[in-house]
JSON list of C-alpha atoms in Angstrom, two decimals:
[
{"chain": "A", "resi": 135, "resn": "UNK", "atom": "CA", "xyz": [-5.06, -11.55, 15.48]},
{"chain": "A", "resi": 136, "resn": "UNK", "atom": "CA", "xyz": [-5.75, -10.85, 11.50]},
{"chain": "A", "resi": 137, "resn": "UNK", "atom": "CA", "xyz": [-1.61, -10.09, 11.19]},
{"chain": "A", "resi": 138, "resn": "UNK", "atom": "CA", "xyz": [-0.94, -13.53, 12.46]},
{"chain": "A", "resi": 139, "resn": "UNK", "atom": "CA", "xyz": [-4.01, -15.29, 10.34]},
{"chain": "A", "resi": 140, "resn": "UNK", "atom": "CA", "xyz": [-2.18, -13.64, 7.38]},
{"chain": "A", "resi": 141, "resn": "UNK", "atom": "CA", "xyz": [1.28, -15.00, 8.31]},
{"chain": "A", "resi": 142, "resn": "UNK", "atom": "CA", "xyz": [-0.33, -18.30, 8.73]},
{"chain": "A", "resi": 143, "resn": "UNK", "atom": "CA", "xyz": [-2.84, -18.02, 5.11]},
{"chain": "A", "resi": 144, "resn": "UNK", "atom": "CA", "xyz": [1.10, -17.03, 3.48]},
{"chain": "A", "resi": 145, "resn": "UNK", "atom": "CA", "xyz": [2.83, -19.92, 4.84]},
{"chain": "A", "resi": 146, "resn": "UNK", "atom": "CA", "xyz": [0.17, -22.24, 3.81]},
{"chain": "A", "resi": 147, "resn": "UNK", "atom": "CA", "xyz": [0.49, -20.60, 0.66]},
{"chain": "A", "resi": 148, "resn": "UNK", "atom": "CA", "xyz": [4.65, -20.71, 0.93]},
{"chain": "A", "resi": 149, "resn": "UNK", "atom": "CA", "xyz": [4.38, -24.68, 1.86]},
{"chain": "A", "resi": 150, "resn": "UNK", "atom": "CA", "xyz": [2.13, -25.51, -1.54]},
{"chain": "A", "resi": 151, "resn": "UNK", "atom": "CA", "xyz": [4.29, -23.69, -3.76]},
{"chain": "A", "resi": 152, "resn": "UNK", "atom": "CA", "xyz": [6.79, -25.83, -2.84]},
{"chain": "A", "resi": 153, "resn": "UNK", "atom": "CA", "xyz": [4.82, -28.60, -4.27]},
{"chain": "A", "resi": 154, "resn": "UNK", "atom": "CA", "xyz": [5.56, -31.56, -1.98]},
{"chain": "A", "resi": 155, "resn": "UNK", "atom": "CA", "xyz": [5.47, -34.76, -3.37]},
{"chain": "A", "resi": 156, "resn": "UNK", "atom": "CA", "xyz": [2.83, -36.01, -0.89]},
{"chain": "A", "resi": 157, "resn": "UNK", "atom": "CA", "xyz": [0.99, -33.08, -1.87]},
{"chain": "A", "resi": 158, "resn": "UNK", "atom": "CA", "xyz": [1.57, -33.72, -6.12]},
{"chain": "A", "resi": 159, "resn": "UNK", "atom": "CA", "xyz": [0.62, -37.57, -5.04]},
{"chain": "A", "resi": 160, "resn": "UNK", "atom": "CA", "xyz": [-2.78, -36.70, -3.20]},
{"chain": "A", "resi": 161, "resn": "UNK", "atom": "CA", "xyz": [-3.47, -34.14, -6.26]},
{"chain": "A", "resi": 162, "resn": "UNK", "atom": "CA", "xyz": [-2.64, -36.52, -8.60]},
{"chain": "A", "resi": 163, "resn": "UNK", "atom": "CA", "xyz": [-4.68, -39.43, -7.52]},
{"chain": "A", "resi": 164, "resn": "UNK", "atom": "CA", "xyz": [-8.04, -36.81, -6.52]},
{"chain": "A", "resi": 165, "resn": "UNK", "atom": "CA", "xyz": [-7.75, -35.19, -10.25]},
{"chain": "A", "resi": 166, "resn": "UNK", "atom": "CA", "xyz": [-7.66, -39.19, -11.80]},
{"chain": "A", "resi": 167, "resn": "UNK", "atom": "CA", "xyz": [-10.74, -40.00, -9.59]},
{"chain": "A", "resi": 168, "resn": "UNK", "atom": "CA", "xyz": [-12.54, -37.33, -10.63]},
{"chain": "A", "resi": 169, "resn": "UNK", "atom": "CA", "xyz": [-11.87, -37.68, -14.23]},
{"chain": "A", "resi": 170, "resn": "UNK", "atom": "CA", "xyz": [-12.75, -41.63, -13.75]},
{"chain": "A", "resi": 171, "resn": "UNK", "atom": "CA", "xyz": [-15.98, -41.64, -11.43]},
{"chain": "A", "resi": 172, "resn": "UNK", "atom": "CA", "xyz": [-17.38, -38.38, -11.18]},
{"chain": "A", "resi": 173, "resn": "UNK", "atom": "CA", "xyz": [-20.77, -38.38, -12.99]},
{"chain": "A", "resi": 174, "resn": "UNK", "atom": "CA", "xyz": [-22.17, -36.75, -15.98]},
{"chain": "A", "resi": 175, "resn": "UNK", "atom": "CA", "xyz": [-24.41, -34.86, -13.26]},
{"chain": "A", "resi": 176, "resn": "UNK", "atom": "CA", "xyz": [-22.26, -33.71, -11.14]},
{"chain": "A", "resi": 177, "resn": "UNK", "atom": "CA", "xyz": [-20.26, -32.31, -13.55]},
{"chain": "A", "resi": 178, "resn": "UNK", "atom": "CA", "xyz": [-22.67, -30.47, -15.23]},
{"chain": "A", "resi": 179, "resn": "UNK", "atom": "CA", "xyz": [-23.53, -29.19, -11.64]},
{"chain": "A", "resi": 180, "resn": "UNK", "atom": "CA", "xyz": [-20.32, -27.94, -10.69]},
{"chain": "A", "resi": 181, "resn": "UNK", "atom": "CA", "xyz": [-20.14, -26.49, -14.30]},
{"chain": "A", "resi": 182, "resn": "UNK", "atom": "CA", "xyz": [-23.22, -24.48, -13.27]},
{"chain": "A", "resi": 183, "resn": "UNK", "atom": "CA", "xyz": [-21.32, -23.25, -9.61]},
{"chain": "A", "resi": 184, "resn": "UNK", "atom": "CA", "xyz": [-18.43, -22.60, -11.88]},
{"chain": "A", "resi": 185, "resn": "UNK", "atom": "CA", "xyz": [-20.03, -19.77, -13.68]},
{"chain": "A", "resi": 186, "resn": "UNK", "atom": "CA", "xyz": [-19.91, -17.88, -10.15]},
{"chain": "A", "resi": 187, "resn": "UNK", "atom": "CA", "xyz": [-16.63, -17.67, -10.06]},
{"chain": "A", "resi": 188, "resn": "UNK", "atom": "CA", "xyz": [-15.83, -16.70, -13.81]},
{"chain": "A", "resi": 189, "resn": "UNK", "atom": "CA", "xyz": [-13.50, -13.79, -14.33]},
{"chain": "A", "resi": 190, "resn": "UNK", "atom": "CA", "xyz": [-16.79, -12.25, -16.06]},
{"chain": "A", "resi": 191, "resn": "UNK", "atom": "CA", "xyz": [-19.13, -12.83, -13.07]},
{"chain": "A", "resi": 192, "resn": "UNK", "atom": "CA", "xyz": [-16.77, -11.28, -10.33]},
{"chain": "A", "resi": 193, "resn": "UNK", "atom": "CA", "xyz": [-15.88, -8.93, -12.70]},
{"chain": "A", "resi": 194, "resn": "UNK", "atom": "CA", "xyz": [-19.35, -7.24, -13.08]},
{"chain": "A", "resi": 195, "resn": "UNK", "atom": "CA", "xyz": [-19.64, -7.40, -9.36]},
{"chain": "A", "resi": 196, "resn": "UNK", "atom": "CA", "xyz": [-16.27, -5.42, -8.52]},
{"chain": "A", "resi": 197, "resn": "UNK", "atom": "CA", "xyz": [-17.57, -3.07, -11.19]},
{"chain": "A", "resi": 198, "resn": "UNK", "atom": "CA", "xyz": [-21.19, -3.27, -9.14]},
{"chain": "A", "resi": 199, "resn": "UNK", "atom": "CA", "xyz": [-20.18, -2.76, -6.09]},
{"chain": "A", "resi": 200, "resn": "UNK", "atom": "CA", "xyz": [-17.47, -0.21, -7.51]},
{"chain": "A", "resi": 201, "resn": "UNK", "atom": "CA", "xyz": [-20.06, 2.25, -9.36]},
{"chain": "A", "resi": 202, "resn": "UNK", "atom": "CA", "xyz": [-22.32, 2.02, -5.85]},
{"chain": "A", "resi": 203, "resn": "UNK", "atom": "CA", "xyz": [-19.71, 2.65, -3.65]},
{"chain": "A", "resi": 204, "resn": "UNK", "atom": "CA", "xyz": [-18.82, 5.47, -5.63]},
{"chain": "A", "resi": 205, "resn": "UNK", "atom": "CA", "xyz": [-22.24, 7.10, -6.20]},
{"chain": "A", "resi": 206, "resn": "UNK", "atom": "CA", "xyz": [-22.80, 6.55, -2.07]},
{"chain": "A", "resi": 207, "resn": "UNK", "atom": "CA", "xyz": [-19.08, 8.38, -1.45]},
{"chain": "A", "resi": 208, "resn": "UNK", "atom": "CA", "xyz": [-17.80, 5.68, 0.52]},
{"chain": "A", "resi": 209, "resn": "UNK", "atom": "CA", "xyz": [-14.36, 6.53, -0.92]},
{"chain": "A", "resi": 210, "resn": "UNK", "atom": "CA", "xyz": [-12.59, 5.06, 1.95]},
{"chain": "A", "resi": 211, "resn": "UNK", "atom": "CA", "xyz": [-14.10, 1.07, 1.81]},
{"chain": "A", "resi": 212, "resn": "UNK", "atom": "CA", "xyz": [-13.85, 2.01, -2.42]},
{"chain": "A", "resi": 213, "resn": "UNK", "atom": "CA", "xyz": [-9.79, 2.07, -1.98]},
{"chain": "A", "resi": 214, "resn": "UNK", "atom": "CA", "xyz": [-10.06, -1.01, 0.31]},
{"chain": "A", "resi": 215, "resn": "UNK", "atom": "CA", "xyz": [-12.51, -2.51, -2.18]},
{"chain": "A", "resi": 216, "resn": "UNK", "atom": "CA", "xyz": [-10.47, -2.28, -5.30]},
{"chain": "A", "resi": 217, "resn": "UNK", "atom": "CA", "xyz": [-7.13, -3.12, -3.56]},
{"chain": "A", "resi": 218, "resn": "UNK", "atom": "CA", "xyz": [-8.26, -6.43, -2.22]},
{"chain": "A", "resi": 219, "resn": "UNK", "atom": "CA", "xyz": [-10.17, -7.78, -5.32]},
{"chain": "A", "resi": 220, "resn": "UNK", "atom": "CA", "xyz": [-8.51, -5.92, -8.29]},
{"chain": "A", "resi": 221, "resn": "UNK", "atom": "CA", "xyz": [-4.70, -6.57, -6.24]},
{"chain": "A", "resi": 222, "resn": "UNK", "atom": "CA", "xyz": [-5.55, -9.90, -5.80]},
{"chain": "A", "resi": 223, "resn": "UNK", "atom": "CA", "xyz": [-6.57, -10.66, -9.28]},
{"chain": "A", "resi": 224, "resn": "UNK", "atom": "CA", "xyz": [-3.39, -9.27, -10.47]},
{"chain": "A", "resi": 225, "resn": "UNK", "atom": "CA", "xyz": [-1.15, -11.36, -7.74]},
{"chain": "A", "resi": 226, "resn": "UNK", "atom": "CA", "xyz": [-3.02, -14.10, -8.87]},
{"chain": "A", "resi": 227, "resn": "UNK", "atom": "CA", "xyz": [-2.47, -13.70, -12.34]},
{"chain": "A", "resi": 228, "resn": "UNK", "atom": "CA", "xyz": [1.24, -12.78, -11.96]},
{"chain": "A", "resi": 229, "resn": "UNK", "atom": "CA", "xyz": [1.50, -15.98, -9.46]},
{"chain": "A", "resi": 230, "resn": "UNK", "atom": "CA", "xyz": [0.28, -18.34, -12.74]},
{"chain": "A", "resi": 231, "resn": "UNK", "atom": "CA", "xyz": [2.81, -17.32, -15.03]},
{"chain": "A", "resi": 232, "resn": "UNK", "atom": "CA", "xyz": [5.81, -17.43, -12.48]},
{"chain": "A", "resi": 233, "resn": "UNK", "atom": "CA", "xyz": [4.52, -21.32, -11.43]},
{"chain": "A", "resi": 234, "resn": "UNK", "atom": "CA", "xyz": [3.60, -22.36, -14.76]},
{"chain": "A", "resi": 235, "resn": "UNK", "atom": "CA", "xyz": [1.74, -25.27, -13.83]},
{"chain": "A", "resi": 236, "resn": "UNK", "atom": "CA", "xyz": [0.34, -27.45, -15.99]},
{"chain": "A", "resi": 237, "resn": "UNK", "atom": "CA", "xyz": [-3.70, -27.86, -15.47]},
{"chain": "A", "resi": 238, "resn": "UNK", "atom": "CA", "xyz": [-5.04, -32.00, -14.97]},
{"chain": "A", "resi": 239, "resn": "UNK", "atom": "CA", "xyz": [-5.89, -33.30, -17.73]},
{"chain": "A", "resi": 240, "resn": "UNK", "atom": "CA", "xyz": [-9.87, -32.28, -18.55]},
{"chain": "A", "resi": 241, "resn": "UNK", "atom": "CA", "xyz": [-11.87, -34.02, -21.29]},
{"chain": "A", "resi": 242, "resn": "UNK", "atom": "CA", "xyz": [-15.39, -33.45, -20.99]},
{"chain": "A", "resi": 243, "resn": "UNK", "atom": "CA", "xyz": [-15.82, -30.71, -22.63]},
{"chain": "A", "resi": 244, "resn": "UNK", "atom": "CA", "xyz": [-17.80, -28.24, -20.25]},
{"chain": "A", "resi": 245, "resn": "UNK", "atom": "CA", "xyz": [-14.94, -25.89, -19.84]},
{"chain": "A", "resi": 246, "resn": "UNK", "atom": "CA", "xyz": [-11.73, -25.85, -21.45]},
{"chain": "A", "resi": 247, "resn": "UNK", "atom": "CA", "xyz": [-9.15, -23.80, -19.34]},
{"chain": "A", "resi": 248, "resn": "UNK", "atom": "CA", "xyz": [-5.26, -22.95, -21.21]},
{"chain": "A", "resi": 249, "resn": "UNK", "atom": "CA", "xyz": [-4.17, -21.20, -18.56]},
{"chain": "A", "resi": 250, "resn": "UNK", "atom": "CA", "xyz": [-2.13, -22.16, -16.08]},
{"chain": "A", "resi": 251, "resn": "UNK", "atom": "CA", "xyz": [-3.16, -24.07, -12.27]},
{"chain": "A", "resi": 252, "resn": "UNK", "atom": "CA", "xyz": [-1.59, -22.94, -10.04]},
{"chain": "A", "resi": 253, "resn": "UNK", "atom": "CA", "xyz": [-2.60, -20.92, -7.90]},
{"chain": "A", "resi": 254, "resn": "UNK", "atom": "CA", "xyz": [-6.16, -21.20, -8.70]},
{"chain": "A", "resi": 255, "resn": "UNK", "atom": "CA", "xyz": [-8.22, -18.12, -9.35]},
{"chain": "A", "resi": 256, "resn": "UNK", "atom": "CA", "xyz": [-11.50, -18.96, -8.47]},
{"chain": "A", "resi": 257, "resn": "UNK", "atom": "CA", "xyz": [-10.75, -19.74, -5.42]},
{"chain": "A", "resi": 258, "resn": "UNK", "atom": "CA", "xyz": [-8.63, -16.54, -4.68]},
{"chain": "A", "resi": 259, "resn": "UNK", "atom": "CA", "xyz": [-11.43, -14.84, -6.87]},
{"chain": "A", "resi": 260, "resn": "UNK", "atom": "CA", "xyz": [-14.35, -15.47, -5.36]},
{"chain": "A", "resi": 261, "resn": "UNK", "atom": "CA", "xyz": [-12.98, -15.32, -1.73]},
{"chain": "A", "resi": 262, "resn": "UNK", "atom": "CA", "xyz": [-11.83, -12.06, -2.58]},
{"chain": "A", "resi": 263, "resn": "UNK", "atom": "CA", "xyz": [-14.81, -10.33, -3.77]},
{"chain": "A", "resi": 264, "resn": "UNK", "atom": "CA", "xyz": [-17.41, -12.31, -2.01]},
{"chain": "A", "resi": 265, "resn": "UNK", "atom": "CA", "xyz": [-15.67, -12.59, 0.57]},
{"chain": "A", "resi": 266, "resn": "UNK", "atom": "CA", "xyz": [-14.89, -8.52, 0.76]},
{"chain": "A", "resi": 267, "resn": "UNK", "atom": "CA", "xyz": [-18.53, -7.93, -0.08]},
{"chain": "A", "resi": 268, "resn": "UNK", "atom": "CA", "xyz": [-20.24, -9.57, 2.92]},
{"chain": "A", "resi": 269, "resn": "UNK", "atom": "CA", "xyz": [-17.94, -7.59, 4.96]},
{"chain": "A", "resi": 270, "resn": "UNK", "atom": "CA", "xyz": [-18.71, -4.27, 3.88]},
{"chain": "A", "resi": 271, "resn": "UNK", "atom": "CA", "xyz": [-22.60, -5.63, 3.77]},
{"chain": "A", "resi": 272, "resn": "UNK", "atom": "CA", "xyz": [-21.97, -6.79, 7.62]},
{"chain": "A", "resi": 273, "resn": "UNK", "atom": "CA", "xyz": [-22.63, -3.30, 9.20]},
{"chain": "A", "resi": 274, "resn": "UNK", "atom": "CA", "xyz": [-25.74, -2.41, 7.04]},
{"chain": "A", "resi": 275, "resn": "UNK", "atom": "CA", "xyz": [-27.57, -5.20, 7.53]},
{"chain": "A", "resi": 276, "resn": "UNK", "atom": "CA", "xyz": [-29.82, -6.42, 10.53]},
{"chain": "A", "resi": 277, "resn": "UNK", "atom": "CA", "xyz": [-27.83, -8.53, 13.29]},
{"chain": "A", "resi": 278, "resn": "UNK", "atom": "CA", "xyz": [-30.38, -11.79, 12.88]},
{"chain": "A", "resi": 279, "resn": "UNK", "atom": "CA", "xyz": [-29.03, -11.56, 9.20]},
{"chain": "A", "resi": 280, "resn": "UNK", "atom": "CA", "xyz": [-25.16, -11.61, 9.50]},
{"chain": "A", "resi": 281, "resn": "UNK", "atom": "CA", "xyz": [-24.52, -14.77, 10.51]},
{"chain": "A", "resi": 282, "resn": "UNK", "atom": "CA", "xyz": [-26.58, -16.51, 7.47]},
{"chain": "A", "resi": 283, "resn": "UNK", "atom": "CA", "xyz": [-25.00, -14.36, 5.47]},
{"chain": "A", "resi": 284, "resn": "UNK", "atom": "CA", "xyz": [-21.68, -15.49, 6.48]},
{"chain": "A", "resi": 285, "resn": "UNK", "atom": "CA", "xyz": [-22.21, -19.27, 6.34]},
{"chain": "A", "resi": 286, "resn": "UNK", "atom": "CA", "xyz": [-23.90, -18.44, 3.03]},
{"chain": "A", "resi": 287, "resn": "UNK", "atom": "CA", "xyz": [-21.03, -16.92, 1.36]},
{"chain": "A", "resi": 288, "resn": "UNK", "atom": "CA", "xyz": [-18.55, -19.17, 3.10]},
{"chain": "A", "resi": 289, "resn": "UNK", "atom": "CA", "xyz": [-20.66, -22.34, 1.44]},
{"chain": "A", "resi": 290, "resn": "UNK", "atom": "CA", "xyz": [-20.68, -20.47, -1.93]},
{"chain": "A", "resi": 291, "resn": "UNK", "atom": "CA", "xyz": [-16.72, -19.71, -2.20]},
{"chain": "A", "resi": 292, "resn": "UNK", "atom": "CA", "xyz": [-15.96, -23.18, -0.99]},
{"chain": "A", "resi": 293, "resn": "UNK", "atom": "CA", "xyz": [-18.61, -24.74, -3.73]},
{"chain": "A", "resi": 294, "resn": "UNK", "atom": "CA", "xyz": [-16.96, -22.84, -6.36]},
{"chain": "A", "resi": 295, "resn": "UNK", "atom": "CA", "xyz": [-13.48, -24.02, -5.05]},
{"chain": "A", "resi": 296, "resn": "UNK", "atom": "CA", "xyz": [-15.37, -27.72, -5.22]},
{"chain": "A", "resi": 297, "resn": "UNK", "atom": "CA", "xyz": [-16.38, -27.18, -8.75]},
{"chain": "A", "resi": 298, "resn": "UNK", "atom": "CA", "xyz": [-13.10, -26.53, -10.13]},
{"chain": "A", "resi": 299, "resn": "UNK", "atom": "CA", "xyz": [-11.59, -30.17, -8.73]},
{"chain": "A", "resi": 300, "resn": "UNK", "atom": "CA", "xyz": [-14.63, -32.16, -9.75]},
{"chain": "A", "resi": 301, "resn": "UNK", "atom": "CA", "xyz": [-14.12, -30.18, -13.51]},
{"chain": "A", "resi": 302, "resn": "UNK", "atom": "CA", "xyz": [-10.41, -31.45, -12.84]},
{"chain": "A", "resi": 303, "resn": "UNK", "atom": "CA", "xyz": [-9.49, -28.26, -14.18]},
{"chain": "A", "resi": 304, "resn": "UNK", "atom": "CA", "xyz": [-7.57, -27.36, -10.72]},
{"chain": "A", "resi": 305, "resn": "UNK", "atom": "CA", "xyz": [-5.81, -29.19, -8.46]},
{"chain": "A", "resi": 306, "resn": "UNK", "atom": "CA", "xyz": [-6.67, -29.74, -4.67]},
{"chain": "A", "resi": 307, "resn": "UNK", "atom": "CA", "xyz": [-3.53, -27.55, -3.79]},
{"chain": "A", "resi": 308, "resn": "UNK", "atom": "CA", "xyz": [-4.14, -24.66, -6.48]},
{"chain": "A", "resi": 309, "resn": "UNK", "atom": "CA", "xyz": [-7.09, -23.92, -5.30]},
{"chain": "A", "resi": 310, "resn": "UNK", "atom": "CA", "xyz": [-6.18, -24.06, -1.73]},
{"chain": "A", "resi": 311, "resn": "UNK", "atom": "CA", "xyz": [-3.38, -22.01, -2.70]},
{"chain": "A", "resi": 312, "resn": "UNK", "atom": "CA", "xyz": [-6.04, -19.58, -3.88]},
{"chain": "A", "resi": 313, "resn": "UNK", "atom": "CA", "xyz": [-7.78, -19.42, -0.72]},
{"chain": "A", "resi": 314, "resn": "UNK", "atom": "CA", "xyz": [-4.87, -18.76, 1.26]},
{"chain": "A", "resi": 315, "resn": "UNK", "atom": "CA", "xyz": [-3.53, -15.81, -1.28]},
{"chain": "A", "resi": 316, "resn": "UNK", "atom": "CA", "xyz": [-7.05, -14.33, -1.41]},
{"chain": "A", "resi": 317, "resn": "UNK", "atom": "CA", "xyz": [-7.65, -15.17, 3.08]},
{"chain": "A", "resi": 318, "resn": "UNK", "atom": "CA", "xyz": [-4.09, -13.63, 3.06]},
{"chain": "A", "resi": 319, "resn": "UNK", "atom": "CA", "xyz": [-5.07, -10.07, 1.34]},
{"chain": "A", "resi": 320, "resn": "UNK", "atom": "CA", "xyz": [-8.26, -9.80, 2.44]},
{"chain": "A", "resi": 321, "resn": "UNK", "atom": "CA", "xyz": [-6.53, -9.74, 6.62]},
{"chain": "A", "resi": 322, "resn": "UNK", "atom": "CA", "xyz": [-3.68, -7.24, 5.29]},
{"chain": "A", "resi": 323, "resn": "UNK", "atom": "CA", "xyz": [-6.41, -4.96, 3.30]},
{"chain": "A", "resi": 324, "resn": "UNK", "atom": "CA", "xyz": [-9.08, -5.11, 6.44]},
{"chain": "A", "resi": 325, "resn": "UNK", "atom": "CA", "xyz": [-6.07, -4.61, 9.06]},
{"chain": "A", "resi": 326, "resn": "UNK", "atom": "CA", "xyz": [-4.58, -2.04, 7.34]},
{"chain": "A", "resi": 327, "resn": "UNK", "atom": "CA", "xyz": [-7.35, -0.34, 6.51]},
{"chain": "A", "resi": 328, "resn": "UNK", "atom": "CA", "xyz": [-8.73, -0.36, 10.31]},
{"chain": "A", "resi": 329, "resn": "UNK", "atom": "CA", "xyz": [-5.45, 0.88, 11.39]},
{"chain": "A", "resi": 330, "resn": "UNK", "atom": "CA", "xyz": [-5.66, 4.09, 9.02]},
{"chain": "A", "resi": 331, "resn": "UNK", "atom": "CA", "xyz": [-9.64, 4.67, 9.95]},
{"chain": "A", "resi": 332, "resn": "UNK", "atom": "CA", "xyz": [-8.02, 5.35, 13.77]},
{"chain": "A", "resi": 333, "resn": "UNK", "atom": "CA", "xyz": [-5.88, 7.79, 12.39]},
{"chain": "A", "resi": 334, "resn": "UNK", "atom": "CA", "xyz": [-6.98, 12.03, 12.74]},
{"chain": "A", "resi": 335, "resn": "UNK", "atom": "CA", "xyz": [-6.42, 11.97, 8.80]},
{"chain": "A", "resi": 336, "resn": "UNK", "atom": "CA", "xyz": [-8.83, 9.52, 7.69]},
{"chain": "A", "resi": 337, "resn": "UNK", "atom": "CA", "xyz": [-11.57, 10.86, 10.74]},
{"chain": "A", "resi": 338, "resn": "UNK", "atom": "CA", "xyz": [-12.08, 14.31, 9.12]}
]
């Protein structure tokens, strides 16, 4: 099932990069409604979900989670840990600079973002390492508690995703893009990595 989620998350991915121009239109016209109606509140609201997705925030938590992992000798869900969030940082990153896509336009003044949109990495970000971390939290936690924490960091990745179109500082399809890249490595990382755990090897 996750090897065909993954071939689906990449050919979402594959389709946006394309950028259709129904896709550029609907883009387009979201990014000029936000920048025309969307309130002083609610941007300084999303500015505040922003923060959760900042390279510095999900940075201290892959070095967090990193440092307990490592003190606990989990060294197994470490290697699975750093190649999902570190890889897909780096894909993400690497992605920007071959797309070079120019940001909306964003004049408020909460954030100011030179990079480039596309694809965006909040989204990828903070699927990625949240998304990692409540599955490695799944197993030690009590069953009444899994599903709340599911929904709960499902609802915080797709706020921060939120926050970056009402900032207009992404565009509806980068940070869909971002999801799918970051959905797409977290089903190779947890397949692969479930694959190796049946293996003699890995058992000892």
């Amino acid at each position: 099932m996750r090897p065909l989620l993954a071939t689906a998350a990449i050919l979402i991915f594959a389709f946006l990069a394309t950028m259709p121009a129904a896709v550029v239109d609907v883009d387009q016209q979201l990014a000029d409604l936000m920048r025309s109606r969307a309130p002083q509140w609610l941007l300084h609201a999303a500015f505040a979900v922003t923060q959760l997705g900042n390279f510095e925030t999900l940075a201290g938590v892959v070095v967090v989670v990193t440092l307990w992992l490592a003190i606990r000798r989990h060294g197994f869900e470490l290697i699975l840990w750093l190649a999902v969030t570190v890889g897909t940082g780096l894909l993400n990153r690497t992605l920007k600079l071959a797309f070079a896509r120019v940001r909306p336009l964003h004049e408020h003044g909460l954030v100011i973002e030179p990079a480039y949109s596309f694809p965006s990495g909040h989204a990828s970000g903070s699927l990625a390492v949240y998304g990692l971390l409540s599955l490695l939290l799944l197993p030690r936690i009590a069953p009444g508690a899994r599903r709340p924490l599911l929904l709960g960091t499902g609802a915080l990745v797709l706020l921060i995703g939120a926050s970056r179109v009402i900032l207009h500082v992404h565009f509806l399809s980068d940070v869909i893009a971002g999801y799918a890249l970051a959905a797409a490595m977290l089903l190779i990382g947890t397949a692969i990595s479930e694959r190796l755990r049946q293996r003699p090897v890995w058992s000892a």
